[in-house]
Structure formats: C-alpha cells, structure tokens
Coordinates of C-alpha atoms in Angstrom, one line a residue:
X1 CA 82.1 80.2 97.6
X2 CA 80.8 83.2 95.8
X3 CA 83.5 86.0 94.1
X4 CA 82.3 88.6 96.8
X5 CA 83.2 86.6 99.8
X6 CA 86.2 84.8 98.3
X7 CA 87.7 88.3 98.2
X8 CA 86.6 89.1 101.2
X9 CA 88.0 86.6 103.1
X10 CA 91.5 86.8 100.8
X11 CA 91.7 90.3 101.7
X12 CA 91.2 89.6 105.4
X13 CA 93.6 86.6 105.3
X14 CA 95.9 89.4 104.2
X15 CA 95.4 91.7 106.7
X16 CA 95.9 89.1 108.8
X17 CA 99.4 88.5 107.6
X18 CA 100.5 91.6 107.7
X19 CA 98.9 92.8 110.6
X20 CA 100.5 89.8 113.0
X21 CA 103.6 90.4 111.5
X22 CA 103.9 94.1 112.1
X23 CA 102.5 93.7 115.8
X24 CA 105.2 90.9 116.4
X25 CA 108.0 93.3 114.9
X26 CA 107.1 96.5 116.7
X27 CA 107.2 94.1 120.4
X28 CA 110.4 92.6 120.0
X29 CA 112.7 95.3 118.4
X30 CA 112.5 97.5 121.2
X31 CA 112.9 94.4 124.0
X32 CA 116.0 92.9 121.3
X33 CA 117.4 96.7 122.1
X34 CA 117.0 96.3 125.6
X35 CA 119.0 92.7 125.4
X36 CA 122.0 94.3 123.4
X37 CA 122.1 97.1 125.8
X38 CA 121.0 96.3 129.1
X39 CA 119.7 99.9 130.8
X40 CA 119.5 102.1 127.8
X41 CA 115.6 103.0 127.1
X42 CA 116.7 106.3 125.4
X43 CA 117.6 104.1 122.3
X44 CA 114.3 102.4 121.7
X45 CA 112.9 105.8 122.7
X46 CA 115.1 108.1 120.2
X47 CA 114.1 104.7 117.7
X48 CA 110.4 105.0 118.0
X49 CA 110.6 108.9 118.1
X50 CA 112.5 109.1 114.7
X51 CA 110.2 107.2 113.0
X52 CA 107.2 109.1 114.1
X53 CA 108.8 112.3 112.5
X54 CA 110.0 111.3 109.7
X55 CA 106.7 109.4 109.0
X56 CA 105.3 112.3 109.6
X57 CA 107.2 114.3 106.9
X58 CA 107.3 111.5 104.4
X59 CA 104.2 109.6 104.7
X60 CA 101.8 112.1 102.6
X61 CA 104.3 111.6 99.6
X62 CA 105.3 108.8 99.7
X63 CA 101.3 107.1 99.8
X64 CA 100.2 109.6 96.8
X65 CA 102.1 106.9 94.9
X66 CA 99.0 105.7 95.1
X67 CA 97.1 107.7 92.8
X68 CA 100.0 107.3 89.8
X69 CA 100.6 103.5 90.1
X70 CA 97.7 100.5 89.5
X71 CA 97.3 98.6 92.5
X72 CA 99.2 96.1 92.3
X73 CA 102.0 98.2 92.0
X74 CA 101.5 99.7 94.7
X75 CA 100.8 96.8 97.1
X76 CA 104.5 95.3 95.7
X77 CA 105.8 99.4 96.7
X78 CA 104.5 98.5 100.0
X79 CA 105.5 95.1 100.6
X80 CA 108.8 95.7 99.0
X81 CA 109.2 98.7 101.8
X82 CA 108.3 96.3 104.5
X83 CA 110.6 93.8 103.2
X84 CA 113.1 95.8 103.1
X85 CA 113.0 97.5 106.8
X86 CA 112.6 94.3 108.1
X87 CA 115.9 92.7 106.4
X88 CA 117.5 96.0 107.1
X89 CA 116.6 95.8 110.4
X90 CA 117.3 92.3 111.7
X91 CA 120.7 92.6 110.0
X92 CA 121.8 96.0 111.7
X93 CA 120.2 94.4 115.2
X94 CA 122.1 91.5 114.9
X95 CA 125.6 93.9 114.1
X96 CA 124.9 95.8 116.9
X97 CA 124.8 92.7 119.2
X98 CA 128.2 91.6 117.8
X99 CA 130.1 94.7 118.1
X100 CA 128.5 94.5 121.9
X101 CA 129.9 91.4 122.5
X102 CA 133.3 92.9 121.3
X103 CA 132.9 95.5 123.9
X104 CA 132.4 98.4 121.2
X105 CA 130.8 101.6 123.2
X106 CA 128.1 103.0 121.6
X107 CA 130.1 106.2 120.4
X108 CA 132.0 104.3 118.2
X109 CA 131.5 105.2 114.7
X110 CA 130.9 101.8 113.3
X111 CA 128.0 101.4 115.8
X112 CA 126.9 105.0 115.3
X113 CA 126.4 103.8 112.0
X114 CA 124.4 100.6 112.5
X115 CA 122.1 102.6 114.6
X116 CA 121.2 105.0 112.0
X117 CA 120.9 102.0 109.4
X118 CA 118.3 100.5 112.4
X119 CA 116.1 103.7 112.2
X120 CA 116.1 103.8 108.2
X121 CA 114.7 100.8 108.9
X122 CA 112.5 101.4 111.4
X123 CA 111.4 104.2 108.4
X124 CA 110.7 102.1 105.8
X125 CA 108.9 99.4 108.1
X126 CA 106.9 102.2 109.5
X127 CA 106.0 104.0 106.5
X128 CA 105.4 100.4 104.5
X129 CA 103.0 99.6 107.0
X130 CA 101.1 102.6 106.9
X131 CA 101.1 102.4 102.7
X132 CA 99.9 98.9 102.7
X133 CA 97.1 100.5 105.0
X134 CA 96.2 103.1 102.9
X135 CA 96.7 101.4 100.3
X136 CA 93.9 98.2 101.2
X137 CA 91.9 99.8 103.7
X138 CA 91.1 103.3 102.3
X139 CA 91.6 102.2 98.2
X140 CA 91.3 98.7 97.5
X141 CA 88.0 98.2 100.1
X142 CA 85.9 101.1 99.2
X143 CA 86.3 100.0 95.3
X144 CA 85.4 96.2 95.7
X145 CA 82.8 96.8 98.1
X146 CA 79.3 98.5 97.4
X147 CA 78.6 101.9 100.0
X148 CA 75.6 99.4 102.1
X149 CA 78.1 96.6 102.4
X150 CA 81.1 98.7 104.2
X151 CA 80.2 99.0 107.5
X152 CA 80.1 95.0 107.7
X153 CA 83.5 94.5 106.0
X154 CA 85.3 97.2 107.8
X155 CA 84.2 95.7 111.1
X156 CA 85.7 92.6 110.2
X157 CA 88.9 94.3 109.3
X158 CA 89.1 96.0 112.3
X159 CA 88.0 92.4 114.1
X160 CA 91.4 91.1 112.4
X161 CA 93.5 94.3 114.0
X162 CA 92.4 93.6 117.3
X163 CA 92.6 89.9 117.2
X164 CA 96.3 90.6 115.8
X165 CA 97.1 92.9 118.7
X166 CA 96.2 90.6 121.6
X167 CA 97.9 87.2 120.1
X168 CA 100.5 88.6 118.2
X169 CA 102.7 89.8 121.1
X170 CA 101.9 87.1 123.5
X171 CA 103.2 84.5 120.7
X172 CA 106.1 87.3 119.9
X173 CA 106.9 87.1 123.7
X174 CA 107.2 83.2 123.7
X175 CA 109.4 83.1 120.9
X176 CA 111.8 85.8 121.8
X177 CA 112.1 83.3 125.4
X178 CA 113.9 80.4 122.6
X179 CA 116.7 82.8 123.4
X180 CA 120.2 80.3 124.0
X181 CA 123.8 81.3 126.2
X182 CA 125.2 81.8 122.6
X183 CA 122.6 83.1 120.9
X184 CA 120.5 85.4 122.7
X185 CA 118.6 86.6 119.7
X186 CA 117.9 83.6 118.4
X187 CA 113.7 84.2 119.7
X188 CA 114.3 87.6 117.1
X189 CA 115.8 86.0 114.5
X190 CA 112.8 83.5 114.2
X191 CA 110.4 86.6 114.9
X192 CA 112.7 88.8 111.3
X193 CA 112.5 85.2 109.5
X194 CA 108.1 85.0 110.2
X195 CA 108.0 88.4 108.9
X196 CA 110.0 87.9 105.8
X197 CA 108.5 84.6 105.1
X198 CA 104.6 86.3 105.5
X199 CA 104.9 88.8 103.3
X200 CA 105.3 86.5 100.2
X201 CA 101.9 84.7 101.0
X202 CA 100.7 88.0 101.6
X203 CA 101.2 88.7 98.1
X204 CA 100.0 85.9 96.9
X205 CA 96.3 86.3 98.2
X206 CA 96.4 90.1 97.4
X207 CA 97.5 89.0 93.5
X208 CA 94.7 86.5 93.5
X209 CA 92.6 88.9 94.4
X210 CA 93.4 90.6 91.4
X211 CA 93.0 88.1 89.5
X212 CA 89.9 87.4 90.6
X213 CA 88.9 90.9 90.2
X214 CA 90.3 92.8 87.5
X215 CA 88.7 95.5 87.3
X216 CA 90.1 96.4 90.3
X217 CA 93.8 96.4 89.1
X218 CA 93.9 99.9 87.3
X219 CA 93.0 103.2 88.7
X220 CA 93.1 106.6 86.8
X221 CA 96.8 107.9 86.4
X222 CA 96.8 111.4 87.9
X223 CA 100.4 113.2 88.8
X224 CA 98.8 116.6 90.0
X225 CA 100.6 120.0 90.1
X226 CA 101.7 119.3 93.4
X227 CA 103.0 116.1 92.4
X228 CA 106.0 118.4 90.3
X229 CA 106.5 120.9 93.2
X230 CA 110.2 120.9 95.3
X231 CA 109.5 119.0 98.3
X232 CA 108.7 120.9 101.3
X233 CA 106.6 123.5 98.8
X234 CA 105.2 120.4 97.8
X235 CA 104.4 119.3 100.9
X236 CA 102.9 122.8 102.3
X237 CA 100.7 122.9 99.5
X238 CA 99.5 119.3 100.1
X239 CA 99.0 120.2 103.8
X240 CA 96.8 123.5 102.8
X241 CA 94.8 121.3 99.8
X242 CA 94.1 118.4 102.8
X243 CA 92.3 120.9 105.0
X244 CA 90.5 122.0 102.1
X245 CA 89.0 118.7 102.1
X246 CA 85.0 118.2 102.9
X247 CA 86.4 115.4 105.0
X248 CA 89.6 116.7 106.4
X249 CA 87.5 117.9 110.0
X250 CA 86.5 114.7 110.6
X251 CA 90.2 113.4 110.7
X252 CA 91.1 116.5 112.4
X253 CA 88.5 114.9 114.9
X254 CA 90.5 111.4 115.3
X255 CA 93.7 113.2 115.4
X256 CA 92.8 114.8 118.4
X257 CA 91.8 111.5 120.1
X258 CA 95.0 110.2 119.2
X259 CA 95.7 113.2 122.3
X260 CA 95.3 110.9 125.1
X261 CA 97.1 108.4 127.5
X262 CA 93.5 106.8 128.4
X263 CA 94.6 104.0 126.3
X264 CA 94.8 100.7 127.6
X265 CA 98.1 99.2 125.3
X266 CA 99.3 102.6 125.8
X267 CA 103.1 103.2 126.9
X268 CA 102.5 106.3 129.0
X269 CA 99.2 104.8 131.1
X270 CA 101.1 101.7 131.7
X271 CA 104.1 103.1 133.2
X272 CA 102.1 105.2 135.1
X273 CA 100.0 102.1 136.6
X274 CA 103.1 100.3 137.5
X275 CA 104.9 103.2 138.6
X276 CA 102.7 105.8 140.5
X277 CA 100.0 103.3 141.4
X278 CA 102.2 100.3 141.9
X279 CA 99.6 98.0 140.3
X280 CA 101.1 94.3 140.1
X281 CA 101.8 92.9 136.5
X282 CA 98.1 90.8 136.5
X283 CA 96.1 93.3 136.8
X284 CA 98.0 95.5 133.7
X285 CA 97.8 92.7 131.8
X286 CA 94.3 91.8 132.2
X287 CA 93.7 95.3 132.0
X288 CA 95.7 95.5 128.3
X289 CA 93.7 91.9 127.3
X290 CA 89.6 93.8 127.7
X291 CA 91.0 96.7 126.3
X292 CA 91.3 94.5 123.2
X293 CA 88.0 92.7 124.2
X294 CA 85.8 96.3 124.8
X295 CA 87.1 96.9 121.3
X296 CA 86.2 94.3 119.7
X297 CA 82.5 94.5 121.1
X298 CA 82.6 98.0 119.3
X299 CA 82.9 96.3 116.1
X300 CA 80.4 93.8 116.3
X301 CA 77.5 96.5 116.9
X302 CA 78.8 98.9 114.6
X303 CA 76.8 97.7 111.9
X304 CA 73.7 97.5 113.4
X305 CA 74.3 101.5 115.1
X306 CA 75.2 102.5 111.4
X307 CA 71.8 100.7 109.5
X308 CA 69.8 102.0 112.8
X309 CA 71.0 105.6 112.7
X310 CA 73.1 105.9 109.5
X311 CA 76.5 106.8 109.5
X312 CA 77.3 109.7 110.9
X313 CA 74.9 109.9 113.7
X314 CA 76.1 106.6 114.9
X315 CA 79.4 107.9 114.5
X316 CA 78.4 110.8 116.4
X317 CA 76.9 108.4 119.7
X318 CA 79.9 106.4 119.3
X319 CA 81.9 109.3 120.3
X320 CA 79.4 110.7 122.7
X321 CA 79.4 108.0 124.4
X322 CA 83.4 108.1 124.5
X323 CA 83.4 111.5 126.1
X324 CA 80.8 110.6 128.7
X325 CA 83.2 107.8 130.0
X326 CA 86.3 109.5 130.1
X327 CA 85.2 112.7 132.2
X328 CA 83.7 109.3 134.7
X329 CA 87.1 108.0 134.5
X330 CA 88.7 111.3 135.4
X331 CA 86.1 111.5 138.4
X332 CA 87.4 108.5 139.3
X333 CA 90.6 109.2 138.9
X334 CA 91.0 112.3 141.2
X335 CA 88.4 110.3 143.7
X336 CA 91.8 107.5 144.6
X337 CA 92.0 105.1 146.6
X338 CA 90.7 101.3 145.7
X339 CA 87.6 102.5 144.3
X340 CA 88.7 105.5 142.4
X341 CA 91.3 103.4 140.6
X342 CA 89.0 100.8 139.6
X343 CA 86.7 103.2 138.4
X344 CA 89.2 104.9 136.3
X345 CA 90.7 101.7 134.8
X346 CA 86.7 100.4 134.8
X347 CA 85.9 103.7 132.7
X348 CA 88.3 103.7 130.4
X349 CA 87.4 100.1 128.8
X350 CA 83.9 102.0 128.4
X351 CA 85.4 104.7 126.8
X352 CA 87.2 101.9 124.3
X353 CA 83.7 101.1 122.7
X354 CA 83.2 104.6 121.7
X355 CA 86.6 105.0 120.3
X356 CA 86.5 102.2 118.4
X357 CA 83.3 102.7 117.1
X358 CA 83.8 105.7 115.5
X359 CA 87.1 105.1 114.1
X360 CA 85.5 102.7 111.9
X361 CA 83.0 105.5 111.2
X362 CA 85.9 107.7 110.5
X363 CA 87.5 105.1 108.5
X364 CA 83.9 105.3 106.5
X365 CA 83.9 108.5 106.0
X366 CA 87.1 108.1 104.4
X367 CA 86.2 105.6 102.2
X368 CA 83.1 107.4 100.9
X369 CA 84.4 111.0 100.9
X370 CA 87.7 110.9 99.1
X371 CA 87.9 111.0 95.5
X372 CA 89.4 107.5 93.8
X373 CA 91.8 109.8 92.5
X374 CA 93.3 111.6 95.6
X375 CA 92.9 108.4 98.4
X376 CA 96.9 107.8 98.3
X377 CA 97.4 112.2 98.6
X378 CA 94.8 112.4 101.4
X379 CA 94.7 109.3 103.0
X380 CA 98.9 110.3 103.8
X381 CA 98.6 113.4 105.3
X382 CA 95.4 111.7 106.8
X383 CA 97.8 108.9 108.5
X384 CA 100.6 111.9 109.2
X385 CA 98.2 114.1 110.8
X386 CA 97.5 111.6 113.7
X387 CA 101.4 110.8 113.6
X388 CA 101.7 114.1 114.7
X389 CA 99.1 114.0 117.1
X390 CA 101.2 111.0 118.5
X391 CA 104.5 112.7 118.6
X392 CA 103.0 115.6 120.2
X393 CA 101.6 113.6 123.1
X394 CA 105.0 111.7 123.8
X395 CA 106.7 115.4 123.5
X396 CA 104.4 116.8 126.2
X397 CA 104.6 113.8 128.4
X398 CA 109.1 113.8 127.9
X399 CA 108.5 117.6 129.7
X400 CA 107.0 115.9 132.5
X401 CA 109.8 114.8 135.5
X402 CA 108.0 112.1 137.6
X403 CA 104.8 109.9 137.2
X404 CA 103.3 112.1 140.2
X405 CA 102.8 114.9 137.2
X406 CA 100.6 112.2 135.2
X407 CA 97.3 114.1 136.4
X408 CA 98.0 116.7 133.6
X409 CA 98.1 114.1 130.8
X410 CA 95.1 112.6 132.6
X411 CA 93.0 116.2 132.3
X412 CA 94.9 116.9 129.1
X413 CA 93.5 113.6 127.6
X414 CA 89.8 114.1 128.5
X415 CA 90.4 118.2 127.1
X416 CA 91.2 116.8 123.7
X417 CA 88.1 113.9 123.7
X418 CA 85.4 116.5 124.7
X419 CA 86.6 119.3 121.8
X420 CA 87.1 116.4 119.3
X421 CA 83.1 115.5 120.4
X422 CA 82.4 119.0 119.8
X423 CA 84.1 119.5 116.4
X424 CA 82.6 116.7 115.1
X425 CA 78.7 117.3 116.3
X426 CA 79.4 121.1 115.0
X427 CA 80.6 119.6 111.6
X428 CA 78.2 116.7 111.3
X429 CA 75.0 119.0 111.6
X430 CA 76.3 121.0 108.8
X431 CA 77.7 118.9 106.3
X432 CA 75.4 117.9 103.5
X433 CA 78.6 115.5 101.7
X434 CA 77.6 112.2 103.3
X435 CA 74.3 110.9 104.2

C-alpha cells in the first residue's frame, strides 16, 4: 500500500470513527431525555436550541485555534472537547435519572443544575465536532491532497457521512432497546462508553497519519490583530473580515439552503408527515433510508460532473438541478391527494442529488479558496453562518401553531433554494478566483 492511499484510507477510517460516534450520541440523548422525563419535548428542544446559539457565537473562535496551533494540537483540542462533553454528558444524564427516581421536580435547584451541566455539554460535544470537522475536512485534506485529486477524496468522505448517518442510529436504536427494569439507561451507557472508547483509536490513526506525513504536522503560526481584540469586537470584526472573503458568497449560498424543511432526516418534515399527512412509520422510514441513498449517488458522480465541466459549473448544475426539483415538489405538494404526496416526497429525493452535489462543490471551494493561514478563522464563521441559518429555520417554524401552517415553511423552503441558485450563478460568472 502506497503512502497516498494509506493516508487516505487512515483519514477515512477516522472519519469514520468519529462520524458514527457523533450520529449515535446526537439519537440517543434526546430519546435518554425522553425516558427520564416522560412527556417533556421542551427539554431536548431548549437542549438542541442552546447549542445551536452558543455554537453559533463560539464556533468562529474557538476553530481559529486552528491557525496558531500545529495540527496535531489541534486534533487532541478537538478530541479532548468531544471527550469531554461526552463524559460530561453521560454523567449529568445519568444524575438527572437518579434525582428522578427520587421524585426531585425539575425546579429543584440540584436538577436545575445538572441540566445546565447537560447543555455545557451538549456545547462542547457540538462545537468539538464541528472543530474536528474543520479541522480534517477544510485543513488537513486540502494540504495532503494535490487540487486534481480532491474531488475523488472528498466524495469518499462525504460516502463515509452518509454511510454513518443511515447505520449509525439504527445500531444506536438497538442498543438503547438493552434497556433493563433497574437500569433503563443501560442501552445509553453502552452508547457514552462507544463514544469514549472511539475517540482514542481515532487518535491513533490521525497520529499515524502524522507520522506518516510530517510535513503535514506544522502550519504557519499566525495570531492576527483580531486574535487580541475583546470578544464580541473581536467577533464583529471577524464577521465583517469573513464577508470580505472571495469565497464568503458561496457559503452565503449553502447557508441559505440550510433554509428548508425539504429534508428527508429532517425534524420539521417528519413531524409534519406523521402529523398533517398521517403517513404510517414504513413509509417515513423508507423515506429517511433513500434520502441517504439519493445522497450517496450524488457523490459517486461528482467526480466525473467536476473533470467533465470543472468545478464550479458542475457545482452550478448540481444546484440547478436542486432548484428544478423542489418547485416540482411544491407543485406536488399543493396538487394533494395520493399523487401529490408521492410526488412531493418523490421530488424531494431528486432534489437530494443536487444538494449534495454541490456541497461537496462548496466544500471544494473551501478547500481551494481559503488561505492555509486563515482555514480555522473562516472555516468557523463558515460552520456558524449555517448554524444560524439552522436556528433561524427552527425559530420561524416555533411561531407556527399547528402542522396545518406547514405550507409556509414548504414555500419558504423552495424561496430560499431558488435565490441561493441565483446568488451563486450571479457570483460564479463573475469570479475569476477559482477555475
């Protein structure tokens, strides 16, 4: 085995690893919530909420620890982070299980307390996550892997997401079913002890990747004037800096598809399926399963759209081609009956190819357009910009008061895909930065 694809597949053995773990984590803490305290969907909804904002405001600092450490450093900053909220976590889960089996209400202070130690753990598992993703996928890949040989490897990576996020919760689910009469988080403690236990081979092949590649282990040292500013001038002027960017449209672009229920894994669309449309359980889930499977076809022909067309033209049909499918799906969708609603769900797995298409394309752009210097910096407010875009679309849908109101995410959704395919063909005919 050569040293290219020996670090190749290390680095996608640890994606792996991290990836499963993280998918497996995010299913069964809100579901453990929902066993401690039967009924109460405010407190993995105030969990999840939290850590969107404060990701949000902490992420673009926190990652441009990036650009001041070597990289191993920083991948033992970002393990170390995930360790930690993970620990943090399955110990305050576990405490708020006991003080419900004493009865204690959830105003008391003690488990007032553990629920706040939960979300600074939800924090640091959140914002770990997203560092080690910055950290590999827009740092570590772009320097180990010639410009021509990108496209390939990134559709591998994203091969390994998707792969991740169909098997991880299904296995997740079957664990968290080992739960006993005296023990009904035993299925969580053995999902906390995988976690913990993955990150040290995780580690391991990232090291010997190193190791392997030295060269790759240092990085310049820059702390930039923004770097020594008080914190929310600091982050202001890092906001205003990131827009400055040649690439920062183009991620303006993604944000706005993050904008949209026409998801298939998504919360909002799934509630709505069972809820207003009364779908049974089979259907959602097969419907969850191609969403996975549409996305994964996206990757295997993104390399051949980007050597036929180049990169951002293929980009640019990849999104194209998203746009055309969702205003079918909202066709479909105000058509109803039978027909309409297997035209909408039928359009929407179309619509999955050209999303994940050019989010690999947007990833590339990333990876060539960002100086080595400033990937942690950008990269953040990158990853906090489509936070936002997240928060924003679970804010608008909280304002809504029954699932019969879910046409105006449905329209709102399609809105935001057609102006992102505008923005982008207006930037991409005038932009002279990437070939």
């Amino acid at each position: 085995m050569g040293v290219k694809k020996s670090f190749a597949t290390k680095l996608l053995i640890s994606r792996g690893l991290t990836r499963s773990g993280d998918q497996a984590w995010d299913f069964a803490v809100p579901i453990t919530l929902l066993t401690i305290f039967p009924g109460q969907l405010r407190l993995a909804a105030i969990y999840f909420l939290l850590t969107q904002i404060f990701l949000v405001l902490l992420l673009p600092r926190v990652a441009s620890l990036i650009d001041s450490r070597s990289r191993i450093a920083a991948v033992r900053i970002g393990i170390g982070l995930q360790l930690c909220g993970v620990v943090l976590g399955s110990f305050s889960l576990y405490t708020l299980y006991l003080f419900s089996q004493d009865k204690l209400p959830l105003s008391n202070p003690s488990t007032l307390l553990t629920c706040a130690v939960l979300i600074f753990s939800g924090v640091l598992s959140t914002i770990g996550a997203s560092f080690m993703n910055i950290s590999i996928a827009n740092d570590l890949v772009p320097s180990g892997f010639t410009e021509s040989e990108l496209s390939k490897f990134n559709s591998r990576l994203r091969q390994v997401d998707l792969l991740t996020e169909v098997f991880s919760p299904i296995i997740a689910g079957t664990i968290l079913l080992f739960a006993t009469e005296n023990n009904p988080l035993l299925g969580f403690l053995i999902i906390a002890a995988w976690n913990i236990v993955s990150f040290f081979p995780e580690y391991g092949f990232l090291r010997s990747i190193f190791q392997m590649r030295p060269d790759l282990v240092d990085k310049s040292v820059q702390v930039s004037a923004i770097a020594r500013m008080p914190m929310f001038k600091r982050l202001s002027n890092g906001w205003a800096s990131f827009f400055k960017e040649p690439v920062a449209p183009v991620v303006a672009v993604y944000a706005l598809l993050w904008l949209s229920v026409l998801s298939p894994h998504g919360v909002l669309l799934t509630v709505f399926l069972k809820d207003g449309w009364n779908l049974p359980e089979a259907i959602i889930g097969t419907f969850r399963g191609l969403g996975a499977l549409f996305g994964l076809a996206a990757t295997l022909i993104f390399p051949w759209v980007v050597a036929k067309f180049k990169l951002i033209p293929g980009a640019r049909l990849f999104l194209t081609f998203q746009s055309v499918s969702v205003v079918l799906a909202l066709i479909c969708f105000f058509m109803g009956g039978s027909v309409g609603q297997m035209g909408f769900l039928g359009f929407i797995l179309l619509s999955r190819i050209g999303l994940y298409g050019f989010s690999l394309g947007e990833m590339q752009v990333r990876q060539i357009g960002i100086r080595p210097e400033m990937r942690g910096e950008i990269n953040g407010f990158a990853n906090g910009l489509t936070a936002l875009a997240t928060l924003m679309l679970y804010l608008i849908a909280s304002l809504l008061p029954t699932a019969k109101e879910f046409s105006v995410l449905v329209v709102g959704s399609c809105l935001a895909v057609l102006v992102a395919t505008l923005l982008f063909w207006f930037w991409s005919v005038r932009q002279k930065v990437i070939e």
